[in-house]
GROMACS .gro file of C-alpha atoms in nm:
model
  109
    1UNK     CA    1   0.000   0.000   0.000
    2UNK     CA    2   0.281   0.240   0.089
    3UNK     CA    3   0.459   0.158  -0.235
    4UNK     CA    4   0.157   0.258  -0.443
    5UNK     CA    5   0.111   0.587  -0.255
    6UNK     CA    6   0.477   0.680  -0.302
    7UNK     CA    7   0.455   0.582  -0.668
    8UNK     CA    8   0.155   0.811  -0.727
    9UNK     CA    9   0.332   1.099  -0.550
   10UNK     CA   10   0.645   1.031  -0.757
   11UNK     CA   11   0.455   1.048  -1.086
   12UNK     CA   12   0.275   1.368  -0.982
   13UNK     CA   13   0.606   1.528  -0.884
   14UNK     CA   14   0.757   1.428  -1.219
   15UNK     CA   15   0.468   1.583  -1.411
   16UNK     CA   16   0.481   1.894  -1.194
   17UNK     CA   17   0.854   1.932  -1.254
   18UNK     CA   18   0.807   1.910  -1.628
   19UNK     CA   19   0.537   2.177  -1.614
   20UNK     CA   20   0.740   2.408  -1.390
   21UNK     CA   21   1.048   2.379  -1.606
   22UNK     CA   22   0.850   2.461  -1.920
   23UNK     CA   23   0.678   2.761  -1.759
   24UNK     CA   24   1.003   2.923  -1.648
   25UNK     CA   25   1.132   3.191  -1.880
   26UNK     CA   26   1.474   3.112  -2.012
   27UNK     CA   27   1.682   2.936  -2.270
   28UNK     CA   28   1.497   2.631  -2.402
   29UNK     CA   29   1.183   2.689  -2.196
   30UNK     CA   30   0.992   2.952  -2.392
   31UNK     CA   31   0.648   2.836  -2.285
   32UNK     CA   32   0.676   3.078  -1.993
   33UNK     CA   33   0.672   3.377  -2.228
   34UNK     CA   34   0.312   3.299  -2.320
   35UNK     CA   35   0.207   3.341  -1.956
   36UNK     CA   36   0.384   3.673  -1.906
   37UNK     CA   37   0.664   3.548  -1.685
   38UNK     CA   38   0.905   3.791  -1.844
   39UNK     CA   39   0.687   4.098  -1.783
   40UNK     CA   40   0.772   4.337  -1.501
   41UNK     CA   41   0.408   4.392  -1.411
   42UNK     CA   42   0.325   4.031  -1.338
   43UNK     CA   43   0.172   3.905  -1.014
   44UNK     CA   44   0.505   3.836  -0.844
   45UNK     CA   45   0.694   4.142  -0.974
   46UNK     CA   46   1.003   4.149  -1.193
   47UNK     CA   47   1.218   3.906  -0.990
   48UNK     CA   48   0.946   3.750  -0.775
   49UNK     CA   49   0.819   3.503  -1.034
   50UNK     CA   50   1.167   3.378  -1.110
   51UNK     CA   51   1.250   3.340  -0.743
   52UNK     CA   52   0.919   3.171  -0.658
   53UNK     CA   53   0.933   2.929  -0.954
   54UNK     CA   54   1.298   2.854  -0.883
   55UNK     CA   55   1.227   2.772  -0.517
   56UNK     CA   56   0.918   2.567  -0.602
   57UNK     CA   57   1.116   2.372  -0.863
   58UNK     CA   58   1.391   2.305  -0.608
   59UNK     CA   59   1.141   2.181  -0.347
   60UNK     CA   60   0.971   1.956  -0.601
   61UNK     CA   61   1.308   1.822  -0.719
   62UNK     CA   62   1.402   1.733  -0.360
   63UNK     CA   63   1.067   1.556  -0.321
   64UNK     CA   64   1.127   1.371  -0.648
   65UNK     CA   65   1.469   1.250  -0.528
   66UNK     CA   66   1.329   1.140  -0.192
   67UNK     CA   67   1.048   0.942  -0.356
   68UNK     CA   68   1.299   0.789  -0.601
   69UNK     CA   69   1.516   0.667  -0.314
   70UNK     CA   70   1.209   0.541  -0.126
   71UNK     CA   71   1.087   0.345  -0.429
   72UNK     CA   72   1.432   0.191  -0.476
   73UNK     CA   73   1.442   0.093  -0.108
   74UNK     CA   74   1.098  -0.069  -0.118
   75UNK     CA   75   1.178  -0.252  -0.442
   76UNK     CA   76   1.505  -0.391  -0.305
   77UNK     CA   77   1.338  -0.507   0.017
   78UNK     CA   78   1.061  -0.675  -0.181
   79UNK     CA   79   1.315  -0.849  -0.404
   80UNK     CA   80   1.529  -0.967  -0.110
   81UNK     CA   81   1.218  -1.101   0.067
   82UNK     CA   82   1.118  -1.290  -0.249
   83UNK     CA   83   1.470  -1.434  -0.282
   84UNK     CA   84   1.461  -1.544   0.084
   85UNK     CA   85   1.128  -1.719   0.028
   86UNK     CA   86   1.267  -1.888  -0.285
   87UNK     CA   87   1.576  -2.013  -0.101
   88UNK     CA   88   1.358  -2.155   0.177
   89UNK     CA   89   1.140  -2.331  -0.081
   90UNK     CA   90   1.444  -2.481  -0.256
   91UNK     CA   91   1.577  -2.617   0.074
   92UNK     CA   92   1.246  -2.783   0.157
   93UNK     CA   93   1.206  -3.120  -0.009
   94UNK     CA   94   0.866  -3.267  -0.057
   95UNK     CA   95   0.861  -3.639  -0.124
   96UNK     CA   96   0.557  -3.818  -0.254
   97UNK     CA   97   0.561  -4.196  -0.208
   98UNK     CA   98   0.350  -4.243  -0.518
   99UNK     CA   99   0.605  -4.067  -0.736
  100UNK     CA  100   0.915  -4.252  -0.611
  101UNK     CA  101   0.916  -4.547  -0.848
  102UNK     CA  102   1.211  -4.712  -1.004
  103UNK     CA  103   1.217  -4.752  -1.381
  104UNK     CA  104   1.281  -5.126  -1.345
  105UNK     CA  105   0.954  -5.173  -1.156
  106UNK     CA  106   0.737  -5.035  -1.438
  107UNK     CA  107   0.579  -5.323  -1.629
  108UNK     CA  108   0.623  -5.321  -2.004
  109UNK     CA  109   0.367  -5.453  -2.253
   0.00000   0.00000   0.00000
């Protein structure tokens, strides 16, 4: 259950990062010019929008890295638990008396 919640948060952070990076005004991210991010009379002021978007992008990037590490941790624990179960199953031998027959005892027609 925790894995799925972290995975959903991780995907939302990834999509949010893509959107924030495209909105920012700068080299290679000109989608921000359509929203007036380069204008001095915007909601946040001349430097306020850049500072706010920069800080928000940094916070979302930190969240993305934390969820990435958490997903890797959960995946490795799940894999090691599955390997432990597999090794226990390979050590356990199940003998069936009906299946232990010698080839010489099988009658031929």
